[in-house]
CSV table of C-alpha atoms and ligand atoms in Angstrom, one decimal:
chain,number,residue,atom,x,y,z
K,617,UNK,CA,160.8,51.0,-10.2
K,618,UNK,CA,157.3,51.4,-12.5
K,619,UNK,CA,157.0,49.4,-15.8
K,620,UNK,CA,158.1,52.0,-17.8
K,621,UNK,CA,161.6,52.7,-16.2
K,622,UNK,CA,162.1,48.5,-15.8
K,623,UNK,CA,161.8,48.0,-19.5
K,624,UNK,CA,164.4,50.7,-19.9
K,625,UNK,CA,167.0,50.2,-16.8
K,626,UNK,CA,165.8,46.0,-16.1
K,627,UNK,CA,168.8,43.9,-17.9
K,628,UNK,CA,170.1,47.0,-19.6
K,629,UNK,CA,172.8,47.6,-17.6
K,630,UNK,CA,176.1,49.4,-19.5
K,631,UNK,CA,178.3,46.3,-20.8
K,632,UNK,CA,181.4,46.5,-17.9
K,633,UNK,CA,184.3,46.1,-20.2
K,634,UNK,CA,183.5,49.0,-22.4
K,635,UNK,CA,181.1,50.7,-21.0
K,636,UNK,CA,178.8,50.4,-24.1
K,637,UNK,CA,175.4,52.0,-23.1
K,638,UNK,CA,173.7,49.3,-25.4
K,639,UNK,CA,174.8,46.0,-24.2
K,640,UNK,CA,176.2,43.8,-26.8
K,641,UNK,CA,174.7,40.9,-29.0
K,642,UNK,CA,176.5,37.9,-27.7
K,643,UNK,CA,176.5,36.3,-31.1
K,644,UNK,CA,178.3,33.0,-30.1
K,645,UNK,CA,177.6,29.2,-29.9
K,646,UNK,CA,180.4,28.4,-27.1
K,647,UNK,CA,182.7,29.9,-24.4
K,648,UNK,CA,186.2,29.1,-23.7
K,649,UNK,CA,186.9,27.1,-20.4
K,650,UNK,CA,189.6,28.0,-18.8
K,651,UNK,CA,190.1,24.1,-17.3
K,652,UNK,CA,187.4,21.4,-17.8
K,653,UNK,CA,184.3,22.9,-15.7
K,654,UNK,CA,186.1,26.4,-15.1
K,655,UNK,CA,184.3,29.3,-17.2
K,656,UNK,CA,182.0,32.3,-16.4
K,657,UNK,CA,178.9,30.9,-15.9
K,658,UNK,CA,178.4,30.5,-19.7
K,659,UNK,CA,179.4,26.8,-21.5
K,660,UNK,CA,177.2,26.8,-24.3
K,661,UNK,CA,174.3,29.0,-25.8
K,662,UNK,CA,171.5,26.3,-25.6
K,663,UNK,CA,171.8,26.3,-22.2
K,664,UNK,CA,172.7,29.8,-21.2
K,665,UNK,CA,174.0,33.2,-23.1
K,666,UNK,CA,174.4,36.5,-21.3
K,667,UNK,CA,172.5,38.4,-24.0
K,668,UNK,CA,169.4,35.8,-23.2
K,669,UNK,CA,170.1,36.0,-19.7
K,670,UNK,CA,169.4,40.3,-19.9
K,671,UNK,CA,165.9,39.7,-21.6
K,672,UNK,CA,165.0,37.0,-18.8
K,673,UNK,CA,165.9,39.1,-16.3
K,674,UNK,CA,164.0,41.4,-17.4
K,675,UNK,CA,160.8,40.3,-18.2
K,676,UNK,CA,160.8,38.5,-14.7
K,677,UNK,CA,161.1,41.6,-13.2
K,678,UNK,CA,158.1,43.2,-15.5
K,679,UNK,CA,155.7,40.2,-14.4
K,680,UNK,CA,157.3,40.5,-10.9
K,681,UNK,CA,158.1,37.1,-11.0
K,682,UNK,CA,161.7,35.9,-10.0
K,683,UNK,CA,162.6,33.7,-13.0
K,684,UNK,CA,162.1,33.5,-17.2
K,685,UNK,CA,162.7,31.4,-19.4
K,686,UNK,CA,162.9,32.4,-22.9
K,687,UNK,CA,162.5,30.4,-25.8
K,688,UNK,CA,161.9,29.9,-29.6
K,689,UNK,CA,158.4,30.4,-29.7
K,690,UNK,CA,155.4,31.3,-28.0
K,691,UNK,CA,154.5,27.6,-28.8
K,692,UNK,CA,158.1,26.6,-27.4
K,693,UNK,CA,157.2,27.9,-24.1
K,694,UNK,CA,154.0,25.9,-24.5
K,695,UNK,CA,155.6,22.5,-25.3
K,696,UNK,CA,157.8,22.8,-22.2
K,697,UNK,CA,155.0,23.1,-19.8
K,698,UNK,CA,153.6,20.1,-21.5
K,699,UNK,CA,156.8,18.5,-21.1
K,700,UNK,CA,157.1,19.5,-17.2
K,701,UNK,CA,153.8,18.1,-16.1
K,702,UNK,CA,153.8,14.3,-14.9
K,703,UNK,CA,152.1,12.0,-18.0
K,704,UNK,CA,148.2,11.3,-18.0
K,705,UNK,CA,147.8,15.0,-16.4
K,706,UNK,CA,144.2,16.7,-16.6
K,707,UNK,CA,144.4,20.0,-18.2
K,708,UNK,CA,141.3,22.2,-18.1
K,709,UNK,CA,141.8,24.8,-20.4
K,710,UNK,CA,139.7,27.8,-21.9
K,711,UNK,CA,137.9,27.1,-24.6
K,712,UNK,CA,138.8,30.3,-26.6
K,713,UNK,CA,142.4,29.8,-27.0
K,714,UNK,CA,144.7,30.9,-29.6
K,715,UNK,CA,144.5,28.2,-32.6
K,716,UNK,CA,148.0,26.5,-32.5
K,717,UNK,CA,147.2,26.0,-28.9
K,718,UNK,CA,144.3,24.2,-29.5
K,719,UNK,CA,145.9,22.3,-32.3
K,720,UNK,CA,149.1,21.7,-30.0
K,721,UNK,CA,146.8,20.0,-27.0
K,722,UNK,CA,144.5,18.4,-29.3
K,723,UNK,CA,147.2,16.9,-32.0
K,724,UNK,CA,150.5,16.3,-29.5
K,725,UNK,CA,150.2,16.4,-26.4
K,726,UNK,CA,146.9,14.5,-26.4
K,727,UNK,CA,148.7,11.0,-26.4
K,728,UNK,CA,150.5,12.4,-22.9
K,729,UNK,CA,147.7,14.3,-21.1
K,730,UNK,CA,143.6,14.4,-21.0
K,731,UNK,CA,143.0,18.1,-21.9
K,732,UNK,CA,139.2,19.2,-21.3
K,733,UNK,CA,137.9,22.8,-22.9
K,734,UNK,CA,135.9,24.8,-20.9
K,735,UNK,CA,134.3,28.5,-21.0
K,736,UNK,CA,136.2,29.8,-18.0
K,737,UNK,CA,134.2,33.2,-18.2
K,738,UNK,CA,131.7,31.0,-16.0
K,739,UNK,CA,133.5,30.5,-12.3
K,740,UNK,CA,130.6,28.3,-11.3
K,741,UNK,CA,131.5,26.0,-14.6
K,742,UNK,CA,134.9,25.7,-13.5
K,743,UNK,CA,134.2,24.9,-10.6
K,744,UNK,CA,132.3,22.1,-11.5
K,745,UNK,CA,134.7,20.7,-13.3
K,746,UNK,CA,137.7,20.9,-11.1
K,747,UNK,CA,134.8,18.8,-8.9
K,748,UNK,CA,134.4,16.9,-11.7
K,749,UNK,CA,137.8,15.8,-13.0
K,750,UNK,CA,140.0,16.8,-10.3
K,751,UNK,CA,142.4,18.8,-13.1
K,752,UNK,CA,146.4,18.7,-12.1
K,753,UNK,CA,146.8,22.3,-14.5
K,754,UNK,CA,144.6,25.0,-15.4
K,755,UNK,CA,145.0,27.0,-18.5
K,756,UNK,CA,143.9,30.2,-19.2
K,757,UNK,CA,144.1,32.5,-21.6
K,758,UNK,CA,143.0,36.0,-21.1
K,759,UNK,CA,141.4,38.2,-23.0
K,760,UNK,CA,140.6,35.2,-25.6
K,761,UNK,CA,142.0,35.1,-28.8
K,762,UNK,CA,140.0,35.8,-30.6
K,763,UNK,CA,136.6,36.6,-29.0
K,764,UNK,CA,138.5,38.3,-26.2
K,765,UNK,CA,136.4,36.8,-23.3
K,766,UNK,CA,138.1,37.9,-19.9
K,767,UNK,CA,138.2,35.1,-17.0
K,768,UNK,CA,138.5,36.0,-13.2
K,769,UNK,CA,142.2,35.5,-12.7
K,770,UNK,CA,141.9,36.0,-9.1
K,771,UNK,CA,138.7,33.7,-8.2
K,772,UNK,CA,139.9,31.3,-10.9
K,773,UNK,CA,144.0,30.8,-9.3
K,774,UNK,CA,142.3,30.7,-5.9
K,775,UNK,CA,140.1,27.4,-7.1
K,776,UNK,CA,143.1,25.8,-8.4
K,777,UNK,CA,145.3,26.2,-5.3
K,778,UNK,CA,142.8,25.0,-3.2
K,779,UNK,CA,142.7,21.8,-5.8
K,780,UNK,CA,146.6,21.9,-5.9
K,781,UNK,CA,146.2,22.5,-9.7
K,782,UNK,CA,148.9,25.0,-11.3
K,783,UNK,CA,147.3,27.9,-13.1
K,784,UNK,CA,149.2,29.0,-16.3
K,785,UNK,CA,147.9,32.2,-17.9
K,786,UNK,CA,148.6,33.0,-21.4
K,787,UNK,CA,149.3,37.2,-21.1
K,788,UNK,CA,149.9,37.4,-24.1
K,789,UNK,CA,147.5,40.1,-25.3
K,790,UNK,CA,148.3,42.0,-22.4
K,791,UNK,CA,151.2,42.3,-21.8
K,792,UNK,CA,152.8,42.7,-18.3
K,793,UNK,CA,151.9,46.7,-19.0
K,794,UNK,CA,148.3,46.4,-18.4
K,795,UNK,CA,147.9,43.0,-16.7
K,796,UNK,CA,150.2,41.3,-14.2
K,797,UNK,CA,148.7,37.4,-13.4
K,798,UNK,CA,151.4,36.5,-10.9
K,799,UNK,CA,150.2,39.0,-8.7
K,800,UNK,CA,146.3,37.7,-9.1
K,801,UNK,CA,147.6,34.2,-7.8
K,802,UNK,CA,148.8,32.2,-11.1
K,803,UNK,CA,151.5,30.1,-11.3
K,804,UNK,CA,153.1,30.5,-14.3
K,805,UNK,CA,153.1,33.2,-16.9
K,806,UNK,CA,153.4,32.7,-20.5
K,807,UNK,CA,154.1,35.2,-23.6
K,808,UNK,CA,154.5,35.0,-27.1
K,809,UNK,CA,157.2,37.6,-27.6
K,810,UNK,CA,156.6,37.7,-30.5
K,811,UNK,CA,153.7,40.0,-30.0
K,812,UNK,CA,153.2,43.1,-27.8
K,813,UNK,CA,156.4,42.6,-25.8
K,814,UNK,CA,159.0,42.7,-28.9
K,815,UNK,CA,156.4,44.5,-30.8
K,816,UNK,CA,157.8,45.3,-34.1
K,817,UNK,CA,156.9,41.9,-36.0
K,818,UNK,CA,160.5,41.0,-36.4
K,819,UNK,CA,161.0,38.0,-34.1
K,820,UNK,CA,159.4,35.2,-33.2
K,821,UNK,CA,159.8,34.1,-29.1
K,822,UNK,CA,158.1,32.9,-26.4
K,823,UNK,CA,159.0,33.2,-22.6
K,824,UNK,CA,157.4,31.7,-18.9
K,825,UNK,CA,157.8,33.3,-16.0
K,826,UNK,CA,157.5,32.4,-12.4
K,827,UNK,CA,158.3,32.5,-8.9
K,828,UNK,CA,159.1,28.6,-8.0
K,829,UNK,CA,162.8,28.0,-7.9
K,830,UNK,CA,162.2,24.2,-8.8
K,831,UNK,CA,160.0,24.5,-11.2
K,832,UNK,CA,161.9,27.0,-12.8
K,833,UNK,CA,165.0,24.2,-12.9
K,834,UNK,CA,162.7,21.9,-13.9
K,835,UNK,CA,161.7,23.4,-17.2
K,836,UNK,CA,165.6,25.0,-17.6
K,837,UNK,CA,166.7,21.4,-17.9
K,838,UNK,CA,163.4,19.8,-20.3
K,839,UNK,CA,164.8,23.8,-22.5
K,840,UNK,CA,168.4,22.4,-22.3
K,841,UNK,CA,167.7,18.9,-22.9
K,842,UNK,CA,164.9,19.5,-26.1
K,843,UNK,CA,166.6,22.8,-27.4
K,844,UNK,CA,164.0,25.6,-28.3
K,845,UNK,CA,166.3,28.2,-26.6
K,846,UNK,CA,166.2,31.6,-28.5
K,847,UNK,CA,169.2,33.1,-30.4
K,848,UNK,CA,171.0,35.6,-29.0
K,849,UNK,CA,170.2,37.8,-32.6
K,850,UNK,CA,166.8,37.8,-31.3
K,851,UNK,CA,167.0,37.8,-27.5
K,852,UNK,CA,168.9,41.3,-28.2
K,853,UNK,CA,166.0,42.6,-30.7
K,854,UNK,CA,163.4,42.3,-27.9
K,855,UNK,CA,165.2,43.9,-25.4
K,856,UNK,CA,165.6,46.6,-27.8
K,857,UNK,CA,161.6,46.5,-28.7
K,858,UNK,CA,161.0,46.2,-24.7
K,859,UNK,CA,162.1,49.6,-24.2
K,860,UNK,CA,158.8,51.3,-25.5
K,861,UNK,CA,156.2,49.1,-24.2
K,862,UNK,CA,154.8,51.3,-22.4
K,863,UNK,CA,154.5,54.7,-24.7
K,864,UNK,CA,153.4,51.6,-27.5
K,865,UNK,CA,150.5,50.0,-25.2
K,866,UNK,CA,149.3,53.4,-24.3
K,867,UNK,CA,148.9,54.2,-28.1
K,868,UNK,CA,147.7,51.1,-29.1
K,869,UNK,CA,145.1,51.5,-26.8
K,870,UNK,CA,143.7,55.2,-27.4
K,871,UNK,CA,144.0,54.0,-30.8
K,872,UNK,CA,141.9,50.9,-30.3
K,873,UNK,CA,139.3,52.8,-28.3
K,874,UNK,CA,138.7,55.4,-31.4
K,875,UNK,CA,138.2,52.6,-33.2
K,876,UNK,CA,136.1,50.5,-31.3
K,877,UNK,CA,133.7,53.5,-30.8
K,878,UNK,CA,133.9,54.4,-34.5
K,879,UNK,CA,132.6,50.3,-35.5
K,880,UNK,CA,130.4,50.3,-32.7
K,881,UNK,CA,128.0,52.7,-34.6
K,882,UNK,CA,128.9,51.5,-38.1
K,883,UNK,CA,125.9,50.6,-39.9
K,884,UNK,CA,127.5,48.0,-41.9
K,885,UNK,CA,129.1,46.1,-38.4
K,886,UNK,CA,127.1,43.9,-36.5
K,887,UNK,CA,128.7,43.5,-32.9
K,888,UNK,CA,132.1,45.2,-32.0
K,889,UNK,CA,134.0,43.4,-29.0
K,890,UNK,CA,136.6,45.4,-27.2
K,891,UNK,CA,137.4,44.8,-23.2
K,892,UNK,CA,137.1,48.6,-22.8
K,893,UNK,CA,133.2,49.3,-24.5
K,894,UNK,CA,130.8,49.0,-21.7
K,895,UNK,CA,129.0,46.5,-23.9
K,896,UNK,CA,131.6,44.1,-23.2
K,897,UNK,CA,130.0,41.2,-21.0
K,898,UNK,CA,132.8,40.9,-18.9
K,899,UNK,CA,133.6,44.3,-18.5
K,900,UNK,CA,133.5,44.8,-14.8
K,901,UNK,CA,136.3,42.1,-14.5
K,902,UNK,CA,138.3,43.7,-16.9
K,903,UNK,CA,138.4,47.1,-15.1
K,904,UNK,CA,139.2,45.4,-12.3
K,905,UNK,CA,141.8,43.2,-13.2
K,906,UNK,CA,143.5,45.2,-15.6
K,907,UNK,CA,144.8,48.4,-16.1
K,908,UNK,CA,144.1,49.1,-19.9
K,909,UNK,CA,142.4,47.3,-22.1
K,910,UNK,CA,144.7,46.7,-25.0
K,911,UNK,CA,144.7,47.2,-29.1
K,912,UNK,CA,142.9,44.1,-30.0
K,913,UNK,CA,139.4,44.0,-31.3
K,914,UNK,CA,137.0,41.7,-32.9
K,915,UNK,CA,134.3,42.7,-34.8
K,916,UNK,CA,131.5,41.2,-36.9
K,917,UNK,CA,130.3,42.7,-39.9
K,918,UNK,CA,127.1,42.2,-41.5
K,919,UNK,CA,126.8,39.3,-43.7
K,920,UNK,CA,129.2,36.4,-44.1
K,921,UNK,CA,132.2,35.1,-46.1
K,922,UNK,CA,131.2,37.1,-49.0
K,923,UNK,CA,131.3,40.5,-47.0
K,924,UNK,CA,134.5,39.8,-45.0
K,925,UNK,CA,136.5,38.7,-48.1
K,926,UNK,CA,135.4,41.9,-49.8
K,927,UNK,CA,136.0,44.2,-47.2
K,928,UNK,CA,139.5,42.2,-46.0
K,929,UNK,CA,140.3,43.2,-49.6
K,930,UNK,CA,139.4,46.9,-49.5
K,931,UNK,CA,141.8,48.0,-46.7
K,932,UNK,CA,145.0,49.7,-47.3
K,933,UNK,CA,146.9,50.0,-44.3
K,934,UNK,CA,145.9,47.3,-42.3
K,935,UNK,CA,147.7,45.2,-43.5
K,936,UNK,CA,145.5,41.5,-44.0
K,937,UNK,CA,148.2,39.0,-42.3
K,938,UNK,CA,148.4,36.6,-39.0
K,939,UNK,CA,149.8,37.7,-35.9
K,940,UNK,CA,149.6,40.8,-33.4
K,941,UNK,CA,150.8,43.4,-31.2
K,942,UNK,CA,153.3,45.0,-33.7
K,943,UNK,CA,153.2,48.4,-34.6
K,944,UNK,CA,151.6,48.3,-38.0
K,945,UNK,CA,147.6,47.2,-38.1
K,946,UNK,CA,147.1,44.0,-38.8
K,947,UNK,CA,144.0,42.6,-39.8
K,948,UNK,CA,142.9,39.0,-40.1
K,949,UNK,CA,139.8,36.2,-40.6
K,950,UNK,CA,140.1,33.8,-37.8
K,951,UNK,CA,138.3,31.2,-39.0
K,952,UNK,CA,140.2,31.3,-42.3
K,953,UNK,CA,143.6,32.1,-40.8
K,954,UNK,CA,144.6,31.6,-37.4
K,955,UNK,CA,142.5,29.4,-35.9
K,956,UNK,CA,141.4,27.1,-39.1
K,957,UNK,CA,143.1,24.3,-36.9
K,958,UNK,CA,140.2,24.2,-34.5
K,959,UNK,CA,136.9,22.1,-36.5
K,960,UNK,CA,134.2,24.3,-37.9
K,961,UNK,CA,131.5,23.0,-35.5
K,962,UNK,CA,134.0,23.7,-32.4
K,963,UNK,CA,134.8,27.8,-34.2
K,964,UNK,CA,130.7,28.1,-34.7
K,965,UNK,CA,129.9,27.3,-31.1
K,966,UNK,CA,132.3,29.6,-29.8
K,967,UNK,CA,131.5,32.2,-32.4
K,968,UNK,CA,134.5,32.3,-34.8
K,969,UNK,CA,132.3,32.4,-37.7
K,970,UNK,CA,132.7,33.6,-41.0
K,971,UNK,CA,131.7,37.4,-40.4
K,972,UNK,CA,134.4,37.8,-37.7
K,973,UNK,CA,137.2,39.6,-38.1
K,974,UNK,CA,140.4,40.5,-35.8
K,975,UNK,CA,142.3,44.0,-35.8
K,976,UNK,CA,145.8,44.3,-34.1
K,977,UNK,CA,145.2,48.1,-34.1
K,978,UNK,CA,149.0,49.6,-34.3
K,979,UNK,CA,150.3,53.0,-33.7
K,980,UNK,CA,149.9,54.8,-36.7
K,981,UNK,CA,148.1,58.1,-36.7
K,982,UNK,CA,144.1,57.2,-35.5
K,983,UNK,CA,142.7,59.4,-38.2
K,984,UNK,CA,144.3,57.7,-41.3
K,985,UNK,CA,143.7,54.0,-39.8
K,986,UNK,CA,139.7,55.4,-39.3
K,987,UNK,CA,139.7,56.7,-42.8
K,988,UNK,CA,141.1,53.2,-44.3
K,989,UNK,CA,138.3,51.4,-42.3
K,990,UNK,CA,135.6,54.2,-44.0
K,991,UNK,CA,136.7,53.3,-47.3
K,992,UNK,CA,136.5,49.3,-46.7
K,993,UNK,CA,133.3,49.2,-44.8
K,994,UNK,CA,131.9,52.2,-47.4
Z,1104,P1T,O1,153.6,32.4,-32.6
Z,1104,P1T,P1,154.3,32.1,-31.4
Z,1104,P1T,O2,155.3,33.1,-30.9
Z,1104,P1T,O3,154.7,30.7,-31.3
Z,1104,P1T,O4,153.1,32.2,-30.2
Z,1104,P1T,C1,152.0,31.4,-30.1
Z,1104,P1T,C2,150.9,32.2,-29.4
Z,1104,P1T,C3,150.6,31.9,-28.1
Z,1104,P1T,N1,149.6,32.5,-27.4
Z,1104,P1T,C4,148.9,33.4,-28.0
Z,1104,P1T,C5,147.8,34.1,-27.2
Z,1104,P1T,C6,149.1,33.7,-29.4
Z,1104,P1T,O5,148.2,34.7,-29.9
Z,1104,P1T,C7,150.1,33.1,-30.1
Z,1104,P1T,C8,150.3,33.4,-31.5
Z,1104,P1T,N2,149.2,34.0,-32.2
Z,1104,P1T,C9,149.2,34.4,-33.5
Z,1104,P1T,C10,150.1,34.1,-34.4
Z,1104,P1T,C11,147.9,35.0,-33.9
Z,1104,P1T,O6,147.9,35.7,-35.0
Z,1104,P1T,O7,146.9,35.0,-33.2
């Protein structure tokens, strides 16, 4: 099956007791036992609920993975990998990263591991350091949030499994529609449902998915044990959301493109950064190692904090708020909003600066989300 018939048919099966095209919401904490230890697979909904178990199936089958794991939270998903790996790991991550991953390294999880930020646009770099510090995991998150810088998925996992490091690749700005890092040589594949994949900013999730039975137990039991499984309220709502991924990232994208052209030539914007302009510095890597190019952009606009506040002001329909991948625009300052976390030296090297600003460009009709970005800029 393609994508677009998986996120349809995948888990969606008609319920077998009524035949109930849209499978039910298992709304339930517990499940009778018929004798102590005798039940249907299903004891209790932390560990395991049928409705979850439909959304994991099939979002392992959109990564072509074998197993997911869904969870809370994007961040969830994160904390169990952290969890999973031995104490006083390396972790080379990118240095780009969404900002409550930064924060999450940086203020948790730094008492357990060493992590060590690094531009992993530059291959040679990484090498290096896996040279250097012999890294047990590498993190990578591609495109960047929010600079959108793209990293070789394919050289990068083969550098790691040649160090025996585990590659984990945050895909969440992707999605599985246009980018599919299992099949590139990663180990692990994490989403915040929350975005693209649910896509109607109703739900916050998370999910990893992979192809290695044991560590797939492994992180089932540290989900189990610590408890960030997801309700089965929610499981059901992305499921429902899945269907049209791929009608939503094919119009999130021509959208994205129209608009990325149109601030490209804007007087008033200084540098426009979309994975699909020509202009973007890794776009070779991008054509090759993806199949569209998404509906985030990041622009910079001429001036600084004055200018962006006036012009975050201005818009109508994009609507200024955190997060992405829902239908509606969004629009958002980074360094203000979702990546304040990370220290203004760190933002300034890696350009968050106060003139950059983030679009999740929605579906909405091109022309009126063109003409709000007129008025603002005008
Ligand atoms: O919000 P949550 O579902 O916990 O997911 C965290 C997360 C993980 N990875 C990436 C790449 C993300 O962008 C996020 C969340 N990001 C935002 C809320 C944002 O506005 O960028």
């Amino acid at each position: 099956m393609k994508i677009g018939t998986k996120v349809i048919h995948v888990g969606n099966k008609p319920d077998k007791e009524t035949g109930a095209v849209i499978p039910p919401i298992f709304q339930t904490s517990t499940f009778a036992q018929k004798s102590p230890g005798v039940h249907k697979g299903y004891e209790y909904t932390r560990s395991h609920n049928p409705t979850r178990t439909r959304l994991e199936e099939c979002l392992a089958s959109l990564e072509n993975g074998k197993y997911a794991l869904v969870t809370s939270s994007g961040m969830a998903a994160e904390m169990l990998i952290m969890h999973a790996i031995k104490p006083g790991s390396t972790v080379l991550c990118g240095d780009d990263v969404y900002g409550g991953t930064y924060r999450l390294f940086t203020t948790v999880f730094h008492q357990l591991h060493n992590f060590i930020f690094i531009d992993t646009t530059d291959t040679k770099k990484v090498a290096a350091a896996i040279k250097e510090h012999n890294p047990d995991m590498l993190w990578l998150e591609t495109p960047t949030n929010p600079t959108l810088k793209i990293s070789d998925l394919k050289k990068l996992s083969a550098m790691a499994k040649k160090a025996k490091a585990k590659v984990v690749v945050d895909n969440t700005f992707m999605s599985p529609y246009f980018q599919r890092p299992l099949e590139l040589g990663a180990d692990i594949v994490l989403h915040s449902l929350t975005k693209y994949l649910n896509g109607h900013s109703d739900v916050i999730g998370g999910c990893l998915i992979l192809r290695d039975k044991k560590l797939y137990d492994k992180l089932w039991v540290l989900q189990n044990s610590i408890g960030p499984s997801q309700s089965p309220f929610d499981s059901w709502l992305v499921l429902r959301g899945l269907k049209t991924l791929g009608v939503r990232m094919e119009r999130h994208q021509e959208n994205a493109f129209k608009i990325a052209k149109y601030l490209e030539k804007h007087p008033k914007v200084e540098t426009v950064i979309y994975p699909g302009l020509k202009s973007h510095p890794q776009y070779k890597i991008a054509k090759a190692q993806m199949s569209g190019f998404g509906g985030m952009i990041s622009f910079y606009i001429k001036g600084g904090p004055k200018e962006s506040r006036a012009f975050l002001k201005k818009v109508k329909l994009f609507i200024l708020a955190e997060s992405l991948g829902g239908v509606e625009s969004l629009i958002e300052h980074p360094a203000i909003m979702t990546h304040a976390s990370i220290p203004k030296k760190v933002r300034d090297d890696l350009g968050i600066t106060d003139n950059l600003i983030r679009l999740s460009v929605g579906i909405e009709d091109a022309s009126d989300l063109l003409e709000d970005l007129k008025k603002a800029l005008g």
